[in-house]
Coordinates of C-alpha atoms and ligand atoms in Angstrom, one line a residue:
X16 CA 25.9 26.1 -0.7
X17 CA 24.5 24.1 2.2
X18 CA 21.5 22.0 1.1
X19 CA 18.8 20.0 3.0
X20 CA 17.0 16.9 1.7
X21 CA 13.8 16.1 3.4
X22 CA 13.2 12.3 3.1
X23 CA 9.5 11.3 3.1
X24 CA 8.1 8.3 1.2
X25 CA 11.3 8.1 -0.9
X26 CA 13.6 6.3 1.5
X27 CA 16.2 5.3 -1.1
X28 CA 19.4 6.4 -2.8
X29 CA 18.6 5.0 -6.3
X30 CA 16.5 7.0 -8.7
X31 CA 16.0 9.8 -6.2
X32 CA 15.5 13.1 -8.0
X33 CA 15.3 15.2 -4.8
X34 CA 18.7 13.9 -3.8
X35 CA 20.1 14.9 -7.2
X36 CA 18.6 18.4 -6.9
X37 CA 20.3 18.9 -3.5
X38 CA 23.6 17.6 -4.8
X39 CA 24.0 20.1 -7.6
X40 CA 26.5 22.6 -6.2
X41 CA 26.2 21.3 -2.6
X42 CA 29.1 22.0 -0.3
X43 CA 27.2 20.2 2.4
X44 CA 24.1 18.1 2.6
X45 CA 21.7 17.7 5.5
X46 CA 19.5 14.6 5.0
X47 CA 16.6 14.7 7.4
X48 CA 13.7 12.4 8.3
X49 CA 11.0 13.7 10.6
X50 CA 8.5 11.6 12.6
X51 CA 5.4 13.7 12.4
X52 CA 3.2 13.1 15.5
X53 CA 0.1 13.6 13.3
X54 CA 0.9 10.3 11.6
X55 CA 0.5 8.6 14.9
X56 CA -2.9 10.0 15.9
X57 CA -6.1 8.0 15.6
X58 CA -8.2 8.0 12.5
X59 CA -11.8 9.4 12.8
X60 CA -13.1 5.9 13.5
X61 CA -10.5 5.4 16.2
X62 CA -7.7 3.3 14.7
X63 CA -4.1 4.2 15.1
X64 CA -3.0 5.8 11.8
X65 CA 0.3 3.9 11.9
X66 CA 0.0 0.4 13.2
X67 CA 2.8 -1.8 14.6
X68 CA 3.8 -3.6 11.4
X69 CA 4.2 -0.5 9.3
X70 CA 6.1 1.2 12.1
X71 CA 8.6 -1.6 12.4
X72 CA 9.0 -1.7 8.6
X73 CA 9.6 2.1 8.6
X74 CA 12.1 1.9 11.4
X75 CA 14.0 -0.8 9.5
X76 CA 13.9 1.3 6.4
X77 CA 15.4 4.3 8.2
X78 CA 18.2 2.2 9.7
X79 CA 19.0 0.9 6.3
X80 CA 18.9 4.4 4.8
X81 CA 21.1 5.7 7.5
X82 CA 23.7 2.9 7.0
X83 CA 23.7 3.5 3.2
X84 CA 24.1 7.3 3.6
X85 CA 26.9 6.8 6.1
X86 CA 28.7 4.4 3.7
X87 CA 28.8 7.3 1.2
X88 CA 30.1 9.9 3.7
X89 CA 26.8 11.4 4.8
X90 CA 24.3 10.6 7.6
X91 CA 20.5 10.7 8.3
X92 CA 19.2 13.1 10.9
X93 CA 16.1 11.8 12.6
X94 CA 13.8 14.2 14.4
X95 CA 10.3 14.3 15.8
X96 CA 7.9 17.2 15.2
X97 CA 6.2 19.2 12.5
X98 CA 8.3 19.4 9.3
X99 CA 7.0 22.8 8.4
X100 CA 8.4 24.1 11.8
X101 CA 11.6 22.0 12.2
X102 CA 13.0 22.4 8.7
X103 CA 13.0 26.2 8.7
X104 CA 14.7 26.1 12.1
X105 CA 17.4 23.8 10.7
X106 CA 17.8 26.1 7.7
X107 CA 18.4 29.1 10.0
X108 CA 20.8 27.2 12.2
X109 CA 22.9 25.6 9.5
X110 CA 22.6 28.4 6.9
X111 CA 20.9 26.2 4.4
X112 CA 20.3 27.8 1.0
X113 CA 18.2 25.1 -0.8
X114 CA 15.7 22.5 0.4
X115 CA 14.4 19.6 -1.8
X116 CA 11.8 16.9 -1.2
X117 CA 9.4 14.7 -3.1
X118 CA 5.8 15.9 -3.5
X119 CA 2.9 13.9 -2.3
X120 CA -0.6 13.9 -3.8
X121 CA -3.1 13.9 -0.9
X122 CA -4.6 16.7 1.2
X123 CA -2.9 16.4 4.5
X124 CA 0.5 15.9 3.0
X125 CA 0.2 18.7 0.4
X126 CA -1.0 21.1 3.1
X127 CA 2.2 20.5 5.0
X128 CA 4.2 21.1 1.8
X129 CA 2.4 24.4 1.3
X130 CA 3.1 25.5 4.9
X131 CA 6.7 24.5 4.6
X132 CA 7.2 26.3 1.3
X133 CA 5.7 29.5 2.8
X134 CA 7.9 29.3 5.9
X135 CA 11.0 28.8 3.8
X136 CA 10.1 31.6 1.4
X137 CA 9.8 34.0 4.4
X138 CA 13.4 33.3 5.3
X139 CA 14.7 33.3 1.7
X140 CA 15.5 29.7 1.4
X141 CA 15.0 28.3 -2.1
X142 CA 12.7 25.2 -2.5
X143 CA 13.0 22.9 -5.4
X144 CA 10.6 19.9 -5.1
X145 CA 10.4 16.8 -7.2
X146 CA 7.8 14.2 -8.4
X147 CA 9.0 10.7 -8.0
X148 CA 6.4 8.2 -6.8
X149 CA 4.9 7.1 -10.1
X150 CA 6.0 5.5 -13.4
X151 CA 4.7 8.3 -15.5
X152 CA 5.9 11.7 -14.4
X153 CA 2.9 13.9 -13.7
X154 CA 4.3 16.5 -16.1
X155 CA 4.4 14.0 -18.9
X156 CA 0.7 13.0 -18.8
X157 CA -1.1 13.5 -22.1
X158 CA -3.9 15.4 -20.3
X159 CA -4.3 18.0 -17.6
X160 CA -5.1 16.5 -14.2
X161 CA -8.7 17.8 -14.2
X162 CA -9.2 16.0 -17.6
X163 CA -8.0 12.7 -16.2
X164 CA -10.4 10.0 -17.4
X165 CA -12.5 8.4 -14.6
X166 CA -12.1 5.0 -16.2
X167 CA -8.7 3.4 -15.8
X168 CA -8.6 1.8 -19.3
X169 CA -9.1 5.2 -20.9
X170 CA -6.2 6.6 -18.9
X171 CA -3.9 3.7 -19.4
X172 CA -4.4 3.6 -23.2
X173 CA -3.6 7.3 -23.5
X174 CA -0.6 7.2 -21.1
X175 CA 0.8 4.2 -22.9
X176 CA 0.4 5.8 -26.3
X177 CA 1.5 9.3 -25.7
X178 CA 3.8 9.3 -22.6
X179 CA 7.2 7.9 -22.0
X180 CA 8.6 6.6 -18.7
X181 CA 11.7 8.6 -17.9
X182 CA 15.2 7.3 -17.4
X183 CA 16.6 6.7 -13.9
X184 CA 18.6 9.0 -11.7
X185 CA 21.9 7.4 -10.9
X186 CA 22.8 6.4 -7.4
X187 CA 25.6 8.8 -6.3
X188 CA 29.0 7.2 -5.6
X189 CA 29.7 9.5 -2.7
X190 CA 28.0 12.3 -0.8
X191 CA 29.1 15.6 0.8
X192 CA 29.3 15.7 4.5
X193 CA 26.9 17.3 7.0
X194 CA 26.9 21.1 7.5
X195 CA 29.5 22.3 10.1
X196 CA 28.3 21.9 13.7
X197 CA 25.7 19.2 12.9
X198 CA 26.9 16.2 14.9
X199 CA 23.9 14.8 16.7
X200 CA 22.0 12.5 14.3
X201 CA 19.1 11.7 16.6
X202 CA 17.7 8.4 17.6
X203 CA 15.7 5.9 15.7
X204 CA 12.7 5.1 18.0
X205 CA 12.7 1.9 20.0
X206 CA 9.8 0.2 21.6
X207 CA 6.5 1.9 22.4
X208 CA 6.8 4.9 20.0
X209 CA 3.9 7.4 20.2
X210 CA 2.1 4.6 22.2
X211 CA 2.6 2.1 19.3
X212 CA 4.9 -0.9 19.8
X213 CA 6.7 -1.8 16.6
X214 CA 6.1 -5.4 15.6
X215 CA 7.2 -7.9 13.0
X216 CA 4.8 -10.0 10.9
X217 CA 4.3 -13.5 12.3
X218 CA 6.2 -16.4 10.9
X219 CA 3.2 -17.5 8.8
X220 CA 3.6 -14.3 6.7
X221 CA 4.1 -14.6 3.0
X222 CA 7.5 -12.8 3.5
X223 CA 9.4 -11.6 6.6
X224 CA 9.1 -8.0 5.1
X225 CA 12.4 -6.6 6.1
X226 CA 12.3 -2.8 5.6
X227 CA 14.8 -0.8 3.6
X228 CA 16.2 -0.2 0.1
X229 CA 18.7 -3.1 0.5
X230 CA 15.9 -5.6 1.2
X231 CA 13.7 -4.1 -1.6
X232 CA 16.4 -4.5 -4.2
X233 CA 17.1 -8.0 -2.9
X234 CA 13.4 -8.9 -3.3
X235 CA 13.5 -7.8 -6.9
X236 CA 16.7 -9.7 -7.5
X237 CA 15.0 -12.8 -6.1
X238 CA 11.6 -12.5 -7.8
X239 CA 12.9 -11.5 -11.3
X240 CA 16.4 -12.9 -11.6
X241 CA 17.0 -15.7 -9.2
X242 CA 13.7 -17.4 -9.2
X243 CA 12.6 -16.3 -12.6
X244 CA 9.0 -15.7 -11.5
X245 CA 8.2 -12.7 -13.5
X246 CA 7.5 -14.7 -16.7
X247 CA 4.5 -16.4 -15.0
X248 CA 3.2 -13.4 -13.0
X249 CA 0.0 -13.1 -14.9
X250 CA -0.9 -16.7 -14.2
X251 CA -0.1 -16.7 -10.5
X252 CA -1.0 -13.1 -9.5
X253 CA -4.5 -14.1 -8.2
X254 CA -3.0 -16.5 -5.6
X255 CA -3.2 -15.9 -1.8
X256 CA -0.7 -18.3 -0.3
X257 CA 3.1 -18.0 -0.2
X258 CA 5.8 -15.7 -1.4
X259 CA 5.8 -16.5 -5.1
X260 CA 2.4 -15.7 -6.5
X261 CA 3.1 -12.0 -6.8
X262 CA 6.0 -9.6 -6.5
X263 CA 5.2 -8.3 -2.9
X264 CA 6.9 -5.0 -3.9
X265 CA 4.0 -3.0 -2.4
X266 CA 5.4 -2.3 1.0
X267 CA 8.7 -1.1 -0.4
X268 CA 6.9 1.0 -3.0
X269 CA 4.8 2.6 -0.4
X270 CA 7.6 4.1 1.6
X271 CA 9.7 4.6 -1.5
X272 CA 12.5 2.2 -0.7
X273 CA 12.1 1.0 -4.3
X274 CA 11.3 3.2 -7.2
X275 CA 8.5 2.2 -9.6
X276 CA 10.6 3.4 -12.5
X277 CA 13.5 1.2 -11.4
X278 CA 11.1 -1.8 -11.4
X279 CA 10.0 -0.7 -14.9
X280 CA 13.5 -0.6 -16.3
X281 CA 14.3 -4.0 -14.7
X282 CA 11.2 -5.4 -16.5
X283 CA 12.6 -4.0 -19.7
X284 CA 16.0 -5.6 -19.0
X285 CA 14.3 -8.9 -18.2
X286 CA 12.3 -8.7 -21.4
X287 CA 15.5 -8.3 -23.5
X288 CA 17.6 -10.8 -21.5
X289 CA 15.1 -13.5 -20.5
X290 CA 11.6 -13.3 -21.8
X291 CA 8.9 -10.9 -23.0
X292 CA 5.3 -12.0 -22.6
X293 CA 1.9 -11.1 -21.1
X294 CA 3.2 -11.6 -17.6
X295 CA 6.1 -9.1 -18.0
X296 CA 3.6 -6.6 -19.4
X297 CA 1.1 -7.3 -16.6
X298 CA 3.4 -6.2 -13.8
X299 CA 3.8 -2.8 -15.5
X300 CA 0.0 -2.8 -16.1
X301 CA -0.5 -3.1 -12.3
X302 CA 2.0 -0.4 -11.6
X303 CA 0.0 1.8 -14.0
X304 CA -3.0 1.1 -11.7
X305 CA -0.9 2.4 -8.8
X306 CA -0.1 5.6 -10.9
X307 CA -3.7 6.0 -11.7
X308 CA -4.9 6.1 -8.1
X309 CA -2.3 8.7 -7.3
X310 CA -3.4 10.9 -10.2
X311 CA -7.1 10.4 -9.2
X312 CA -6.1 11.7 -5.7
X313 CA -4.6 14.8 -7.3
X314 CA -7.8 15.3 -9.4
X315 CA -10.3 14.8 -6.6
X316 CA -8.5 16.1 -3.5
X317 CA -10.4 15.6 -0.3
X318 CA -13.4 13.9 -2.1
X319 CA -11.4 10.7 -2.1
X320 CA -12.1 10.5 1.7
X321 CA -15.8 11.5 1.6
X322 CA -18.4 8.8 2.3
X323 CA -19.9 9.7 -1.1
X324 CA -16.5 9.1 -2.8
X325 CA -15.4 10.7 -6.0
X326 CA -18.7 9.9 -7.6
X327 CA -20.7 11.8 -5.0
X328 CA -23.0 8.7 -4.5
X329 CA -25.3 8.6 -1.5
X330 CA -25.9 5.2 0.0
X331 CA -27.4 4.3 3.4
X332 CA -24.3 3.0 5.2
X333 CA -24.6 1.1 8.5
X334 CA -22.3 1.8 11.4
X335 CA -23.0 -1.5 13.2
X336 CA -19.9 -1.7 15.3
X337 CA -20.6 -5.3 16.4
X338 CA -20.7 -6.6 12.8
X339 CA -17.7 -4.4 12.0
X340 CA -15.7 -5.8 14.9
X341 CA -16.5 -9.3 13.8
X342 CA -15.2 -8.5 10.3
X343 CA -12.1 -6.9 11.6
X344 CA -11.4 -9.7 14.2
X345 CA -11.8 -12.4 11.6
X346 CA -14.9 -13.7 13.3
X347 CA -17.6 -13.6 10.6
X348 CA -17.9 -17.3 10.3
X349 CA -17.2 -17.1 6.5
X350 CA -13.8 -18.8 6.0
X351 CA -12.7 -16.7 2.9
X352 CA -13.2 -13.5 4.9
X353 CA -11.8 -14.8 8.3
X354 CA -8.7 -16.3 6.8
X355 CA -7.9 -13.1 5.0
X356 CA -8.5 -10.9 8.0
X357 CA -6.5 -13.2 10.2
X358 CA -3.6 -12.9 7.7
X359 CA -3.9 -9.1 7.8
X360 CA -4.1 -9.0 11.6
X361 CA -1.0 -11.3 12.0
X362 CA 1.2 -9.9 9.3
X363 CA 0.0 -6.6 7.9
X364 CA -0.3 -8.1 4.4
X365 CA -3.2 -9.6 2.4
X366 CA -3.3 -10.6 -1.3
X367 CA -5.1 -8.4 -3.8
X368 CA -7.7 -11.1 -4.2
X369 CA -8.3 -11.2 -0.5
X370 CA -8.5 -7.4 -0.3
X371 CA -11.1 -7.2 -3.0
X372 CA -13.2 -9.8 -1.3
X373 CA -13.1 -8.5 2.3
X374 CA -13.7 -5.0 1.1
X375 CA -16.7 -6.0 -1.1
X376 CA -18.1 -8.1 1.7
X377 CA -17.9 -5.3 4.2
X378 CA -19.3 -2.6 2.0
X379 CA -21.7 -4.5 -0.3
X380 CA -22.9 -7.4 1.9
X381 CA -22.9 -5.9 5.4
X382 CA -23.5 -2.4 4.0
X383 CA -21.0 -1.0 6.5
X384 CA -19.5 2.4 5.9
X385 CA -16.6 1.7 3.6
X386 CA -14.4 4.3 5.3
X387 CA -14.4 2.2 8.4
X388 CA -12.8 -0.6 6.4
X389 CA -10.4 1.8 4.7
X390 CA -9.3 3.2 8.0
X391 CA -8.8 -0.2 9.5
X392 CA -6.6 -1.1 6.5
X393 CA -4.7 2.2 6.9
X394 CA -3.9 1.1 10.4
X395 CA -3.0 -2.5 9.7
X396 CA -1.4 -2.6 6.3
X397 CA 2.4 -2.9 6.1
X398 CA 2.1 -1.5 2.5
X399 CA -0.4 1.2 3.3
X400 CA -0.4 3.8 0.5
X401 CA -3.0 6.5 0.9
X402 CA -3.9 6.7 -2.8
X403 CA -3.9 3.0 -3.5
X404 CA -5.8 2.2 -0.3
X405 CA -8.6 4.8 -0.5
X406 CA -8.8 4.5 -4.3
X407 CA -9.3 0.7 -4.1
X408 CA -11.7 0.9 -1.2
X409 CA -13.8 3.4 -3.0
X410 CA -13.6 1.3 -6.2
X411 CA -14.8 -1.8 -4.4
X412 CA -17.5 0.0 -2.5
X413 CA -19.3 1.5 -5.5
X414 CA -18.2 5.1 -4.9
X415 CA -15.0 5.2 -6.9
X416 CA -13.7 4.4 -10.4
X417 CA -15.4 1.1 -11.1
X418 CA -17.8 1.7 -14.1
X419 CA -19.4 -1.7 -13.5
X420 CA -19.8 -1.5 -9.8
X421 CA -18.8 -5.2 -9.4
X422 CA -19.8 -7.4 -6.5
X423 CA -17.8 -10.4 -5.3
X424 CA -19.5 -13.7 -4.5
X425 CA -17.2 -14.6 -1.6
X426 CA -18.0 -18.3 -1.7
X427 CA -17.6 -18.5 -5.5
X428 CA -14.3 -16.6 -5.2
X429 CA -13.0 -18.9 -2.6
X430 CA -13.8 -21.9 -4.7
X431 CA -12.2 -20.4 -7.7
X432 CA -9.0 -19.1 -6.1
X433 CA -8.6 -21.6 -3.3
X434 CA -10.3 -24.7 -4.6
X435 CA -8.7 -27.2 -2.2
X436 CA -8.9 -24.8 0.7
X437 CA -5.1 -24.8 1.3
X438 CA -5.2 -21.0 2.0
X439 CA -8.2 -21.4 4.4
X440 CA -6.5 -24.2 6.3
X441 CA -3.2 -22.3 6.5
X442 CA -5.0 -19.4 8.3
X443 CA -7.8 -21.3 10.0
X444 CA -6.3 -24.5 11.3
X445 CA -9.6 -25.0 13.2
X446 CA -11.0 -26.1 9.8
X447 CA -8.2 -28.5 8.9
X448 CA -10.4 -31.5 9.1
X449 CA -13.3 -30.1 7.0
X450 CA -13.7 -31.9 3.7
X451 CA -12.8 -29.9 0.6
X452 CA -16.4 -29.7 -0.6
X453 CA -17.4 -27.8 2.6
X454 CA -14.3 -25.8 3.2
X455 CA -15.8 -22.6 2.0
X456 CA -19.3 -23.3 3.5
X457 CA -18.7 -25.3 6.6
X458 CA -22.2 -24.3 7.9
X459 CA -23.6 -26.6 5.2
X460 CA -22.4 -29.7 7.0
X461 CA -25.1 -31.5 8.9
X462 CA -24.7 -31.8 12.7
X463 CA -23.1 -35.2 12.4
X464 CA -20.6 -34.1 9.9
X465 CA -19.7 -31.1 12.0
X466 CA -19.1 -33.3 15.1
X467 CA -16.9 -35.6 13.0
X468 CA -14.5 -32.8 12.3
X469 CA -14.7 -31.3 15.8
X470 CA -16.9 -28.4 14.9
X471 CA -20.1 -27.2 16.4
X472 CA -21.1 -24.3 14.2
X473 CA -23.2 -21.8 16.1
X474 CA -21.4 -22.6 19.3
X475 CA -17.6 -22.4 19.4
X476 CA -16.1 -22.0 16.0
X477 CA -16.2 -20.0 13.9
X478 CA -17.8 -17.4 16.2
X479 CA -20.6 -16.9 13.8
X480 CA -21.8 -13.4 13.4
X481 CA -25.4 -12.9 14.4
X482 CA -26.6 -12.8 10.8
X483 CA -24.5 -15.6 9.3
X484 CA -27.3 -17.2 7.4
X485 CA -28.4 -13.8 6.1
X486 CA -24.9 -13.0 5.0
X487 CA -24.7 -16.2 3.0
X488 CA -28.1 -15.5 1.5
X489 CA -26.8 -12.0 0.5
X490 CA -23.8 -13.6 -1.1
X491 CA -25.8 -16.1 -3.0
X492 CA -28.2 -13.5 -4.4
X493 CA -25.3 -11.9 -6.4
X494 CA -23.2 -12.9 -9.3
X495 CA -19.5 -13.7 -9.0
Ligands
LIG511 C1 -9.4 -2.7 -0.7 C2 -8.0 -2.6 -1.2 C3 -7.0 -1.9 -0.5 C4 -5.7 -1.8 -1.0 N1 -4.8 -1.0 -0.3 C5 -3.5 -0.9 -0.8 C6 -2.5 -0.1 -0.2 O1 -2.8 0.5 0.9 N2 -1.3 -0.1 -0.7 C7 -0.9 -0.8 -1.8 O2 0.2 -0.7 -2.3 N3 -1.9 -1.5 -2.5 C8 -3.1 -1.6 -2.0 N4 -4.0 -2.3 -2.7 C9 -3.7 -2.9 -4.0 C10 -3.1 -4.3 -4.1 O3 -3.9 -5.2 -3.4 C11 -1.7 -4.4 -3.5 O4 -0.9 -3.4 -4.1 C12 -1.1 -5.8 -3.8 O5 -1.9 -6.8 -3.3 C13 0.3 -5.8 -3.2 O6 0.9 -7.1 -3.5 P1 2.1 -7.2 -4.5 O7 3.1 -6.1 -4.3 O8 2.6 -8.6 -4.5 O9 1.3 -6.9 -5.9 P2 1.7 -7.4 -7.4 O10 0.5 -8.2 -7.9 O11 3.0 -8.0 -7.5 O12 1.6 -6.0 -8.2 C14 2.8 -5.2 -8.4 C15 2.5 -3.8 -7.9 O13 1.5 -3.2 -8.6 C16 0.7 -2.3 -7.8 N5 -0.7 -2.8 -7.7 C17 -1.1 -4.0 -7.9 N6 -2.5 -4.0 -7.8 C18 -2.8 -2.8 -7.5 C19 -4.1 -2.2 -7.3 N7 -5.3 -2.8 -7.3 N8 -4.1 -0.8 -7.0 C20 -2.9 -0.1 -7.0 N9 -1.7 -0.7 -7.2 C21 -1.7 -2.0 -7.5 C22 1.3 -2.4 -6.4 O14 2.2 -1.4 -6.2 C23 2.1 -3.8 -6.4 O15 3.2 -3.8 -5.5 C24 -5.3 -2.4 -2.2 C25 -6.3 -3.2 -2.9 C26 -7.6 -3.3 -2.4 C27 -8.6 -4.1 -3.1

């Protein structure tokens, strides 16, 4: 039989169930990736859905996938258009009998799956889809999706107690060729694709973030095995500066160039060969958070994207575009916010600590519609994952799964996690001369002190937002 594998956010050959499905009894295999123009439209608040860093990372991932497929006797066909239209056409042309792909969890993506399934059914092509983006398989959860607890800990405890993480699918040694007549494999887009110019993170980035399965596996090899960093992950994970404080797996996880289950089984191997401790457990714990947001997306569907969030909470949100722009452009005048936003804008990455703070500041201090922030992140993040992004934004904005509705005191957080201001100075060299005691609150320096370090707050740096004083007062009113 001729089979077709539709690659989506599963751009890998290891632990790929959809690939295995297509290989059973395959005389030929047609691996396809489709650039869907809908992914390159603007979000409702006007940001490009796919920004330059993620586009570059994706292109690199596809080039790597294509090279890996070719090395095994296959290829990757790259097309542009709507998958629900193109795939049925390919099936007719190349007499495909079976199509497989990995299922997604969110509304736009599952709508496309439904349309595709229907179109394939109409031409008698079998569809056998797989679930492969989480540690726990959706079918193995100890509860129905509509019974999923709304508090993470309740979910995690049940999943850890009653579910097992499945074994890996092996990487095939070789692959069948393309169907007869399929010769043109299509072009990987170059510059200015759908109006977006692919771009690399700046040199100041925590990592160069090379896309692709090969780079993903190399990152794991480095972080776990060569540098032996996993054993102290729990102590370092709240850092903000450098490659080593956390795994940086997120971008590869997001487009599926690494499988979360593969990471899990490598953690188990590390625990038996090197060390088992709180840190080794904690990396799995964080991956369970990732699972959780995907299952929450399944449970709540489109509500995940509503202003009122999954909780249905009505708040008075501001749409002050001037204040929003200052937040987005790293021009708030608050070093902890501006340093993190500058990192995001230059590299597409930001630490988890940074993300929590800038999100909390936007939604809870400026009271700006949290969806504007979520959409901006969608555009900018190299590791954008629809479920993790929208789930975390809702969580930090008081409309999601946080039972305590936490608030971050930005200054307190800066002092705790960047005590000597090394992170601030890395991203805001304008503040290099500011003494440590003022690095998180330069506006507290008197005029003479400001002049001594070449600053005139309120004039040139740091482009203070109109309500800087008020913003600081807001911060101070709250806990940490
Ligand atoms: C407002 C906001 C938006 C976010 N948007 C995204 C996003 O679009 N894509 C994304 O992958 N993560 C997102 N996160 C979660 C988290 O910040 C990143 O996964 C993490 O910083 C990536 O760095 P790392 O791979 O070194 O993480 P590590 O600390 O090494 O963690 C290992 C892995 O666990 C998962 N993980 C860790 N923390 C979380 C979390 N809070 N939620 C879900 N999964 C987690 C990630 O897959 C991560 O790669 C967001 C967090 C916030 C607060």
